[in-house]
Amino acid sequence: MNNVQSQIAQTLECLKRDSNYRVLVPQKHKGFQITRFTNPTNKNPQWLLNLASNDYLGLASDESFNAMFLDSTLFKENLYFSSSSSRLLSGNFEIYAQLESHLSHTFGKQALIFNSGFHANLGALGALNSLKNVLFIADKSIHASHIDGLKSFQTTHLKRFSHNDMQRLEQFLRDNAPKYEAIFILSEGLFSMEGDFAPIRTLVTLKQQFDNVYLYLDEAHSIGSFGKDGLGVCADFGLLDSIDFLVLTFGKALASMGACVLCNGIFYEYFVNFSRALIYSTALPPLNIARSLFSFLELANLNNQRANLARLSEDFKALLIKNLDLEVLGDYNIISLILGDNAKAVHFAKKLEQRGYFAPAIKSPTIPKNRACLRFSLSANLPFETLESLVPILKKIDYEYLSKNK
């Protein structure tokens, strides 16, 4: 083993000691259940309730919804399994223009489609980061893709404020607005780990006090699943006109794949010419884009699913708070049970799996150290009884863990 391999081996051993080692396990899905082939010799593994999916409306496994798509003109006219090229060469199929036109009309901004939410943030922020004399001010809980987009240039000027700390953000803005050509505030509509909402109205109010401040908001976990007709937090609050960059992803509540950045025309042109994640990626297959458009067209018809999701989330969180002496976070479809260290979170996840529940431990660097948790990602089609029966199991695991580790 050479020096590089030895260094890697030591790093991996450290991850194992810290209960932070990751592996890929083959899976099968059936509705809201999942089975994992952790032991290759076990041909009949246990089916588990899947509490780790971002299929918030249950559309990915909804047979009637999928049948509607398969019977649609959108499906039949876009039956290509590969685009075979980047969008700037021969991969820009007509369906791309149809979806972007629909999104632009719906949200009042020009839409640019990317291959994923990660690509969208990597591409848009990487391009903005190449501008001269700009500053990024980011909530500490933003997604890793935002940070990776900013890391694409070594000259990044970045300041971070504690999660949803508007006082600190305001101070950063007042201290730095005169020094920079532009400041970009980075936040999320519904945060992927804490499960809480950004104070959108306050963000907009602060931004509007300065001529050179822009607001970049990622609605990956709220588009489709939240608000009137599922159009997300900003639309629900009537604040779309005040958001300069709006990121929507299609692989969660919309049960498809891809993402878009919505912005004004000059930034759209800039991203087309300077976003490396767009320019140098083979475009998504037309079939995926057609599925995304189909989902957006159906959003207004899914209010019952959103109502179910809201009720399920509220009732489940109330049960957790009532029965467990642990911190519980989450304002909507993402509920996090804070456990502290990685080992405890892994212990809980393993015990739950033995009892028929799949809720993987969320650990650093995804979240800060000593904030490891179980993240329950809820779906509108989950039977509440299954969540209700989970609570006494969690209570028992917690009691046993505390007794063992006194």
Tab-separated table of C-alpha atoms in Angstrom:
chain	number	residue	atom	x	y	z
A	1	MET	CA	0.000	0.000	0.000
A	2	ASN	CA	1.555	3.326	-1.058
A	3	ASN	CA	1.466	6.547	0.972
A	4	VAL	CA	-1.708	7.874	-0.625
A	5	GLN	CA	-3.596	4.617	-0.072
A	6	SER	CA	-2.325	4.458	3.507
A	7	GLN	CA	-3.564	7.981	4.135
A	8	ILE	CA	-6.980	7.079	2.711
A	9	ALA	CA	-7.142	3.914	4.829
A	10	GLN	CA	-6.420	5.901	7.994
A	11	THR	CA	-9.092	8.434	7.096
A	12	LEU	CA	-11.659	5.685	6.567
A	13	GLU	CA	-10.733	4.081	9.894
A	14	CYS	CA	-11.324	7.420	11.616
A	15	LEU	CA	-14.781	7.567	10.057
A	16	LYS	CA	-15.558	4.081	11.375
A	17	ARG	CA	-14.398	5.004	14.895
A	18	ASP	CA	-16.596	8.118	14.777
A	19	SER	CA	-19.652	6.107	13.610
A	20	ASN	CA	-19.551	8.190	10.428
A	21	TYR	CA	-18.638	5.602	7.777
A	22	ARG	CA	-20.969	5.445	4.784
A	23	VAL	CA	-21.837	2.455	2.596
A	24	LEU	CA	-24.135	1.867	-0.363
A	25	VAL	CA	-26.698	-0.894	0.194
A	26	PRO	CA	-28.892	-2.319	-2.632
A	27	GLN	CA	-32.613	-1.659	-2.106
A	28	LYS	CA	-36.041	-2.492	-3.450
A	29	HIS	CA	-39.131	-0.325	-3.090
A	30	LYS	CA	-42.818	-1.175	-2.836
A	31	GLY	CA	-45.149	1.743	-2.195
A	32	PHE	CA	-44.034	3.369	1.070
A	33	GLN	CA	-41.960	0.324	2.014
A	34	ILE	CA	-38.304	-0.420	1.408
A	35	THR	CA	-36.124	-3.487	1.759
A	36	ARG	CA	-32.327	-3.421	1.985
A	37	PHE	CA	-29.948	-6.232	1.032
A	38	THR	CA	-27.370	-5.733	3.779
A	39	ASN	CA	-26.582	-9.463	3.755
A	40	PRO	CA	-26.087	-10.895	0.233
A	41	THR	CA	-27.038	-14.404	1.417
A	42	ASN	CA	-30.413	-13.221	2.740
A	43	LYS	CA	-32.795	-13.501	-0.213
A	44	ASN	CA	-35.863	-12.420	1.789
A	45	PRO	CA	-34.928	-9.309	3.766
A	46	GLN	CA	-37.446	-7.490	5.938
A	47	TRP	CA	-39.740	-4.866	4.460
A	48	LEU	CA	-39.438	-1.553	6.334
A	49	LEU	CA	-41.557	1.574	6.506
A	50	ASN	CA	-39.559	4.097	4.468
A	51	LEU	CA	-39.104	7.329	6.451
A	52	ALA	CA	-36.148	8.534	4.388
A	53	SER	CA	-37.793	9.366	1.062
A	54	ASN	CA	-38.399	12.878	-0.234
A	55	ASP	CA	-41.471	11.657	-2.148
A	56	TYR	CA	-43.570	14.081	-0.095
A	57	LEU	CA	-46.821	13.683	-2.039
A	58	GLY	CA	-46.406	9.963	-2.684
A	59	LEU	CA	-46.456	10.492	-6.455
A	60	ALA	CA	-43.417	8.362	-7.266
A	61	SER	CA	-45.262	5.215	-6.218
A	62	ASP	CA	-48.801	6.350	-7.063
A	63	GLU	CA	-49.971	3.870	-9.697
A	64	SER	CA	-52.880	5.991	-10.926
A	65	PHE	CA	-50.714	9.121	-11.232
A	66	ASN	CA	-48.039	7.193	-13.097
A	67	ALA	CA	-50.648	5.593	-15.364
A	68	MET	CA	-51.968	9.053	-16.246
A	69	PHE	CA	-48.483	10.114	-17.300
A	70	LEU	CA	-47.873	6.958	-19.352
A	71	ASP	CA	-51.153	7.591	-21.167
A	72	SER	CA	-50.402	11.271	-21.804
A	73	THR	CA	-49.288	12.951	-25.013
A	74	LEU	CA	-46.297	14.308	-23.114
A	75	PHE	CA	-45.053	10.773	-22.538
A	76	LYS	CA	-45.764	9.503	-26.029
A	77	GLU	CA	-44.134	12.448	-27.817
A	78	ASN	CA	-40.974	12.485	-25.679
A	79	LEU	CA	-40.054	8.835	-25.480
A	80	TYR	CA	-36.297	9.383	-25.651
A	81	PHE	CA	-34.164	7.733	-22.978
A	82	SER	CA	-31.125	9.924	-23.619
A	83	SER	CA	-30.510	13.420	-24.891
A	84	SER	CA	-27.047	12.293	-26.054
A	85	SER	CA	-25.619	15.791	-25.805
A	86	SER	CA	-25.429	18.954	-23.758
A	87	ARG	CA	-28.199	21.504	-24.193
A	88	LEU	CA	-25.864	23.885	-26.017
A	89	LEU	CA	-25.119	21.277	-28.673
A	90	SER	CA	-27.918	18.928	-29.797
A	91	GLY	CA	-29.552	18.053	-26.458
A	92	ASN	CA	-31.961	20.987	-26.161
A	93	PHE	CA	-35.144	19.136	-27.133
A	94	GLU	CA	-38.353	21.111	-27.620
A	95	ILE	CA	-39.778	19.789	-24.333
A	96	TYR	CA	-37.141	21.854	-22.497
A	97	ALA	CA	-38.612	25.044	-23.946
A	98	GLN	CA	-42.128	23.892	-23.048
A	99	LEU	CA	-41.242	23.281	-19.389
A	100	GLU	CA	-39.210	26.492	-19.099
A	101	SER	CA	-42.053	28.471	-20.677
A	102	HIS	CA	-44.558	27.004	-18.205
A	103	LEU	CA	-42.306	27.763	-15.241
A	104	SER	CA	-41.575	31.290	-16.468
A	105	HIS	CA	-45.288	32.012	-16.887
A	106	THR	CA	-46.139	30.504	-13.472
A	107	PHE	CA	-43.413	32.193	-11.432
A	108	GLY	CA	-42.914	35.428	-13.375
A	109	LYS	CA	-39.202	34.879	-13.965
A	110	GLN	CA	-37.122	33.279	-16.686
A	111	ALA	CA	-36.476	29.591	-16.016
A	112	LEU	CA	-33.288	27.663	-16.760
A	113	ILE	CA	-33.311	23.882	-16.298
A	114	PHE	CA	-30.386	21.976	-14.792
A	115	ASN	CA	-29.811	18.236	-14.277
A	116	SER	CA	-30.396	18.349	-10.510
A	117	GLY	CA	-30.659	20.718	-7.585
A	118	PHE	CA	-26.979	20.136	-6.920
A	119	HIS	CA	-26.141	21.098	-10.526
A	120	ALA	CA	-28.364	24.171	-10.307
A	121	ASN	CA	-26.662	25.540	-7.206
A	122	LEU	CA	-23.219	24.512	-8.391
A	123	GLY	CA	-23.780	26.161	-11.759
A	124	ALA	CA	-25.563	29.340	-10.724
A	125	LEU	CA	-23.454	30.131	-7.661
A	126	GLY	CA	-20.250	29.163	-9.432
A	127	ALA	CA	-21.079	31.667	-12.176
A	128	LEU	CA	-22.057	34.420	-9.718
A	129	ASN	CA	-18.881	33.727	-7.779
A	130	SER	CA	-16.781	34.632	-10.808
A	131	LEU	CA	-18.070	38.212	-10.690
A	132	LYS	CA	-15.740	40.845	-9.288
A	133	ASN	CA	-16.116	42.304	-5.810
A	134	VAL	CA	-19.178	40.336	-4.658
A	135	LEU	CA	-19.999	38.946	-1.228
A	136	PHE	CA	-22.109	35.928	-0.284
A	137	ILE	CA	-23.862	35.858	3.087
A	138	ALA	CA	-25.242	32.421	3.864
A	139	ASP	CA	-27.323	30.739	6.510
A	140	LYS	CA	-25.151	28.100	8.169
A	141	SER	CA	-27.765	25.443	7.406
A	142	ILE	CA	-27.782	25.851	3.620
A	143	HIS	CA	-27.253	22.764	1.467
A	144	ALA	CA	-23.783	21.450	0.637
A	145	SER	CA	-24.331	22.268	-3.048
A	146	HIS	CA	-24.402	25.991	-2.230
A	147	ILE	CA	-21.033	25.733	-0.533
A	148	ASP	CA	-19.552	23.649	-3.348
A	149	GLY	CA	-20.701	26.270	-5.853
A	150	LEU	CA	-18.868	28.931	-3.872
A	151	LYS	CA	-15.738	26.798	-3.530
A	152	SER	CA	-15.318	26.781	-7.304
A	153	PHE	CA	-13.277	29.988	-7.002
A	154	GLN	CA	-10.578	30.514	-4.393
A	155	THR	CA	-11.358	34.220	-4.121
A	156	THR	CA	-14.796	33.646	-2.595
A	157	HIS	CA	-15.929	36.280	-0.134
A	158	LEU	CA	-18.301	34.464	2.209
A	159	LYS	CA	-19.808	35.225	5.579
A	160	ARG	CA	-22.181	32.889	7.421
A	161	PHE	CA	-24.803	33.611	10.037
A	162	SER	CA	-26.322	31.210	12.553
A	163	HIS	CA	-29.448	29.474	11.339
A	164	ASN	CA	-32.241	32.023	10.733
A	165	ASP	CA	-30.407	34.680	12.790
A	166	MET	CA	-31.813	37.792	11.142
A	167	GLN	CA	-30.102	40.203	13.519
A	168	ARG	CA	-26.689	38.893	12.529
A	169	LEU	CA	-27.621	38.979	8.856
A	170	GLU	CA	-28.743	42.590	9.152
A	171	GLN	CA	-25.454	43.535	10.812
A	172	PHE	CA	-23.487	41.826	8.048
A	173	LEU	CA	-25.473	43.744	5.432
A	174	ARG	CA	-25.005	47.130	7.083
A	175	ASP	CA	-21.277	46.556	7.589
A	176	ASN	CA	-20.583	45.275	4.079
A	177	ALA	CA	-23.065	46.776	1.610
A	178	PRO	CA	-20.868	49.856	0.923
A	179	LYS	CA	-17.818	47.654	0.255
A	180	TYR	CA	-19.137	45.396	-2.503
A	181	GLU	CA	-20.686	45.687	-5.949
A	182	ALA	CA	-23.260	43.090	-4.952
A	183	ILE	CA	-24.225	40.935	-1.977
A	184	PHE	CA	-26.088	37.649	-2.390
A	185	ILE	CA	-28.066	36.297	0.582
A	186	LEU	CA	-28.338	32.499	0.463
A	187	SER	CA	-31.144	30.693	2.254
A	188	GLU	CA	-33.773	27.967	1.798
A	189	GLY	CA	-37.546	28.067	1.833
A	190	LEU	CA	-37.862	24.926	3.943
A	191	PHE	CA	-34.576	23.700	5.373
A	192	SER	CA	-33.712	20.113	4.551
A	193	MET	CA	-32.367	19.100	7.973
A	194	GLU	CA	-34.055	21.299	10.593
A	195	GLY	CA	-37.325	21.101	8.677
A	196	ASP	CA	-38.190	24.708	9.541
A	197	PHE	CA	-39.039	27.643	7.298
A	198	ALA	CA	-36.840	30.616	6.591
A	199	PRO	CA	-38.287	33.963	7.763
A	200	ILE	CA	-39.014	34.925	4.165
A	201	ARG	CA	-40.734	38.227	4.914
A	202	THR	CA	-37.811	39.411	7.051
A	203	LEU	CA	-35.304	38.336	4.396
A	204	VAL	CA	-37.176	40.341	1.790
A	205	THR	CA	-37.481	43.383	4.070
A	206	LEU	CA	-33.736	43.363	4.766
A	207	LYS	CA	-32.846	42.873	1.121
A	208	GLN	CA	-35.031	45.790	0.042
A	209	GLN	CA	-33.126	48.215	2.265
A	210	PHE	CA	-30.098	47.986	-0.037
A	211	ASP	CA	-29.796	48.593	-3.786
A	212	ASN	CA	-27.017	46.043	-4.279
A	213	VAL	CA	-28.394	43.079	-2.301
A	214	TYR	CA	-29.934	40.021	-3.983
A	215	LEU	CA	-31.888	37.163	-2.422
A	216	TYR	CA	-31.108	33.587	-3.544
A	217	LEU	CA	-33.659	31.115	-2.198
A	218	ASP	CA	-33.716	27.335	-2.609
A	219	GLU	CA	-37.191	25.754	-2.414
A	220	ALA	CA	-36.081	22.156	-3.000
A	221	HIS	CA	-38.152	20.786	-0.114
A	222	SER	CA	-41.211	23.019	-0.413
A	223	ILE	CA	-42.006	23.117	-4.132
A	224	GLY	CA	-44.946	20.838	-4.821
A	225	SER	CA	-45.583	19.959	-1.207
A	226	PHE	CA	-46.393	23.388	0.259
A	227	GLY	CA	-48.593	26.390	-0.470
A	228	LYS	CA	-51.536	27.164	-2.713
A	229	ASP	CA	-51.408	24.802	-5.682
A	230	GLY	CA	-48.055	23.536	-4.382
A	231	LEU	CA	-46.059	26.494	-5.662
A	232	GLY	CA	-43.936	26.807	-2.532
A	233	VAL	CA	-43.281	29.220	0.292
A	234	CYS	CA	-42.542	32.383	-1.683
A	235	ALA	CA	-45.631	32.049	-3.864
A	236	ASP	CA	-47.792	31.315	-0.820
A	237	PHE	CA	-46.567	34.503	0.863
A	238	GLY	CA	-47.006	36.529	-2.341
A	239	LEU	CA	-43.292	37.355	-2.442
A	240	LEU	CA	-42.194	35.924	-5.791
A	241	ASP	CA	-41.467	39.388	-7.207
A	242	SER	CA	-39.033	40.035	-4.370
A	243	ILE	CA	-36.936	36.885	-4.839
A	244	ASP	CA	-34.062	37.408	-7.281
A	245	PHE	CA	-33.060	33.762	-7.679
A	246	LEU	CA	-35.482	30.932	-6.966
A	247	VAL	CA	-34.264	27.315	-7.151
A	248	LEU	CA	-36.823	24.541	-7.624
A	249	THR	CA	-35.992	20.839	-7.739
A	250	PHE	CA	-38.082	18.177	-9.440
A	251	GLY	CA	-36.834	15.008	-7.736
A	252	LYS	CA	-38.735	15.314	-4.461
A	253	ALA	CA	-42.450	16.171	-4.239
A	254	LEU	CA	-42.691	16.322	-8.046
A	255	ALA	CA	-41.473	12.710	-8.371
A	256	SER	CA	-39.249	13.420	-11.360
A	257	MET	CA	-35.648	14.526	-11.881
A	258	GLY	CA	-33.897	17.827	-12.521
A	259	ALA	CA	-34.130	21.400	-11.252
A	260	CYS	CA	-34.351	24.973	-12.412
A	261	VAL	CA	-33.143	28.427	-11.482
A	262	LEU	CA	-35.673	31.250	-11.944
A	263	CYS	CA	-34.198	34.735	-12.346
A	264	ASN	CA	-34.357	37.821	-14.545
A	265	GLY	CA	-33.272	37.853	-18.185
A	266	ILE	CA	-29.745	39.225	-17.776
A	267	PHE	CA	-28.817	36.599	-15.188
A	268	TYR	CA	-30.421	33.892	-17.342
A	269	GLU	CA	-28.159	34.875	-20.257
A	270	TYR	CA	-25.162	35.000	-17.958
A	271	PHE	CA	-25.822	31.485	-16.617
A	272	VAL	CA	-26.257	30.066	-20.130
A	273	ASN	CA	-22.840	31.429	-21.025
A	274	PHE	CA	-20.915	30.834	-17.799
A	275	SER	CA	-22.569	28.037	-15.821
A	276	ARG	CA	-20.196	25.117	-16.207
A	277	ALA	CA	-22.703	22.637	-14.732
A	278	LEU	CA	-25.015	23.488	-17.639
A	279	ILE	CA	-22.480	23.871	-20.437
A	280	TYR	CA	-20.510	20.681	-19.813
A	281	SER	CA	-23.265	18.237	-18.763
A	282	THR	CA	-25.215	15.892	-21.013
A	283	ALA	CA	-28.788	17.113	-20.764
A	284	LEU	CA	-31.462	15.064	-19.023
A	285	PRO	CA	-33.488	12.749	-21.290
A	286	PRO	CA	-36.612	14.364	-22.791
A	287	LEU	CA	-38.705	11.746	-20.968
A	288	ASN	CA	-37.592	13.172	-17.608
A	289	ILE	CA	-38.403	16.722	-18.678
A	290	ALA	CA	-41.836	15.606	-19.879
A	291	ARG	CA	-42.478	13.969	-16.509
A	292	SER	CA	-41.542	17.199	-14.711
A	293	LEU	CA	-43.897	19.241	-16.879
A	294	PHE	CA	-46.667	16.695	-16.286
A	295	SER	CA	-46.176	16.980	-12.523
A	296	PHE	CA	-46.252	20.774	-12.600
A	297	LEU	CA	-49.434	20.737	-14.662
A	298	GLU	CA	-51.067	18.444	-12.089
A	299	LEU	CA	-49.967	20.367	-8.973
A	300	ALA	CA	-53.234	22.271	-8.579
A	301	ASN	CA	-55.095	18.942	-8.398
A	302	LEU	CA	-53.078	17.659	-5.438
A	303	ASN	CA	-54.442	19.804	-2.610
A	304	ASN	CA	-55.804	16.743	-0.785
A	305	GLN	CA	-52.331	15.220	-0.658
A	306	ARG	CA	-50.869	18.450	0.693
A	307	ALA	CA	-53.593	18.639	3.335
A	308	ASN	CA	-52.889	15.036	4.358
A	309	LEU	CA	-49.175	15.785	4.575
A	310	ALA	CA	-49.710	18.875	6.743
A	311	ARG	CA	-52.028	17.019	9.121
A	312	LEU	CA	-49.758	13.978	9.321
A	313	SER	CA	-46.714	16.122	10.081
A	314	GLU	CA	-48.439	18.188	12.767
A	315	ASP	CA	-49.880	15.137	14.558
A	316	PHE	CA	-46.651	13.154	14.428
A	317	LYS	CA	-44.555	16.015	15.796
A	318	ALA	CA	-47.055	16.558	18.622
A	319	LEU	CA	-46.802	12.881	19.582
A	320	LEU	CA	-43.008	12.991	19.635
A	321	ILE	CA	-42.931	16.104	21.817
A	322	LYS	CA	-45.507	14.681	24.206
A	323	ASN	CA	-43.824	11.305	24.692
A	324	LEU	CA	-40.080	11.880	24.336
A	325	ASP	CA	-37.671	13.937	26.397
A	326	LEU	CA	-35.698	14.863	23.274
A	327	GLU	CA	-35.470	17.940	21.069
A	328	VAL	CA	-37.838	17.752	18.107
A	329	LEU	CA	-37.478	20.076	15.123
A	330	GLY	CA	-39.587	20.605	12.032
A	331	ASP	CA	-42.448	22.825	10.907
A	332	TYR	CA	-43.821	20.693	8.105
A	333	ASN	CA	-42.928	17.476	6.252
A	334	ILE	CA	-39.438	17.045	7.734
A	335	ILE	CA	-39.282	16.142	11.430
A	336	SER	CA	-35.887	15.770	13.106
A	337	LEU	CA	-35.271	14.019	16.422
A	338	ILE	CA	-32.032	15.441	17.826
A	339	LEU	CA	-29.886	12.768	19.501
A	340	GLY	CA	-26.499	14.470	19.814
A	341	ASP	CA	-23.595	12.235	18.917
A	342	ASN	CA	-23.164	9.989	15.901
A	343	ALA	CA	-23.020	6.740	17.879
A	344	LYS	CA	-26.364	7.371	19.534
A	345	ALA	CA	-28.023	8.265	16.234
A	346	VAL	CA	-26.637	5.119	14.584
A	347	HIS	CA	-27.818	3.028	17.551
A	348	PHE	CA	-31.356	4.401	17.234
A	349	ALA	CA	-31.401	3.830	13.472
A	350	LYS	CA	-30.290	0.189	13.842
A	351	LYS	CA	-32.833	-0.526	16.557
A	352	LEU	CA	-35.602	1.000	14.457
A	353	GLU	CA	-34.604	-1.111	11.473
A	354	GLN	CA	-34.881	-4.235	13.607
A	355	ARG	CA	-38.451	-3.179	14.404
A	356	GLY	CA	-39.479	-2.434	10.813
A	357	TYR	CA	-38.660	1.268	10.316
A	358	PHE	CA	-36.088	2.790	7.967
A	359	ALA	CA	-34.869	6.151	9.299
A	360	PRO	CA	-31.099	6.486	8.714
A	361	ALA	CA	-28.955	8.483	11.111
A	362	ILE	CA	-28.037	11.956	9.849
A	363	LYS	CA	-24.490	12.818	10.924
A	364	SER	CA	-21.743	15.360	10.369
A	365	PRO	CA	-20.674	16.838	8.007
A	366	THR	CA	-24.291	16.894	6.760
A	367	ILE	CA	-25.196	18.600	10.034
A	368	PRO	CA	-23.002	20.166	12.743
A	369	LYS	CA	-21.141	17.944	15.195
A	370	ASN	CA	-23.111	16.962	18.290
A	371	ARG	CA	-26.368	17.520	16.376
A	372	ALA	CA	-26.740	14.026	14.904
A	373	CYS	CA	-30.370	13.090	14.483
A	374	LEU	CA	-33.004	10.863	13.001
A	375	ARG	CA	-34.694	12.699	10.141
A	376	PHE	CA	-38.244	11.567	9.455
A	377	SER	CA	-39.142	12.563	5.924
A	378	LEU	CA	-42.913	12.172	5.683
A	379	SER	CA	-45.115	11.354	2.724
A	380	ALA	CA	-48.797	12.129	2.253
A	381	ASN	CA	-49.691	8.466	1.737
A	382	LEU	CA	-48.212	7.182	5.008
A	383	PRO	CA	-50.831	5.657	7.332
A	384	PHE	CA	-50.803	7.641	10.568
A	385	GLU	CA	-51.182	4.419	12.573
A	386	THR	CA	-47.701	3.353	11.496
A	387	LEU	CA	-46.237	6.611	12.781
A	388	GLU	CA	-48.277	6.396	15.951
A	389	SER	CA	-46.873	2.923	16.704
A	390	LEU	CA	-43.347	4.267	16.131
A	391	VAL	CA	-43.476	6.624	19.134
A	392	PRO	CA	-43.511	4.011	21.947
A	393	ILE	CA	-40.708	2.172	20.134
A	394	LEU	CA	-38.586	5.326	20.145
A	395	LYS	CA	-39.405	5.857	23.809
A	396	LYS	CA	-38.261	2.330	24.658
A	397	ILE	CA	-35.027	2.661	22.651
A	398	ASP	CA	-34.271	5.941	24.412
A	399	TYR	CA	-34.912	4.426	27.850
A	400	GLU	CA	-32.696	1.414	27.106
A	401	TYR	CA	-29.923	3.620	25.746
A	402	LEU	CA	-29.970	5.915	28.791
A	403	SER	CA	-29.987	2.936	31.171
A	404	LYS	CA	-27.036	1.355	29.402
A	405	ASN	CA	-24.982	4.548	29.232
A	406	LYS	CA	-25.477	5.948	32.721
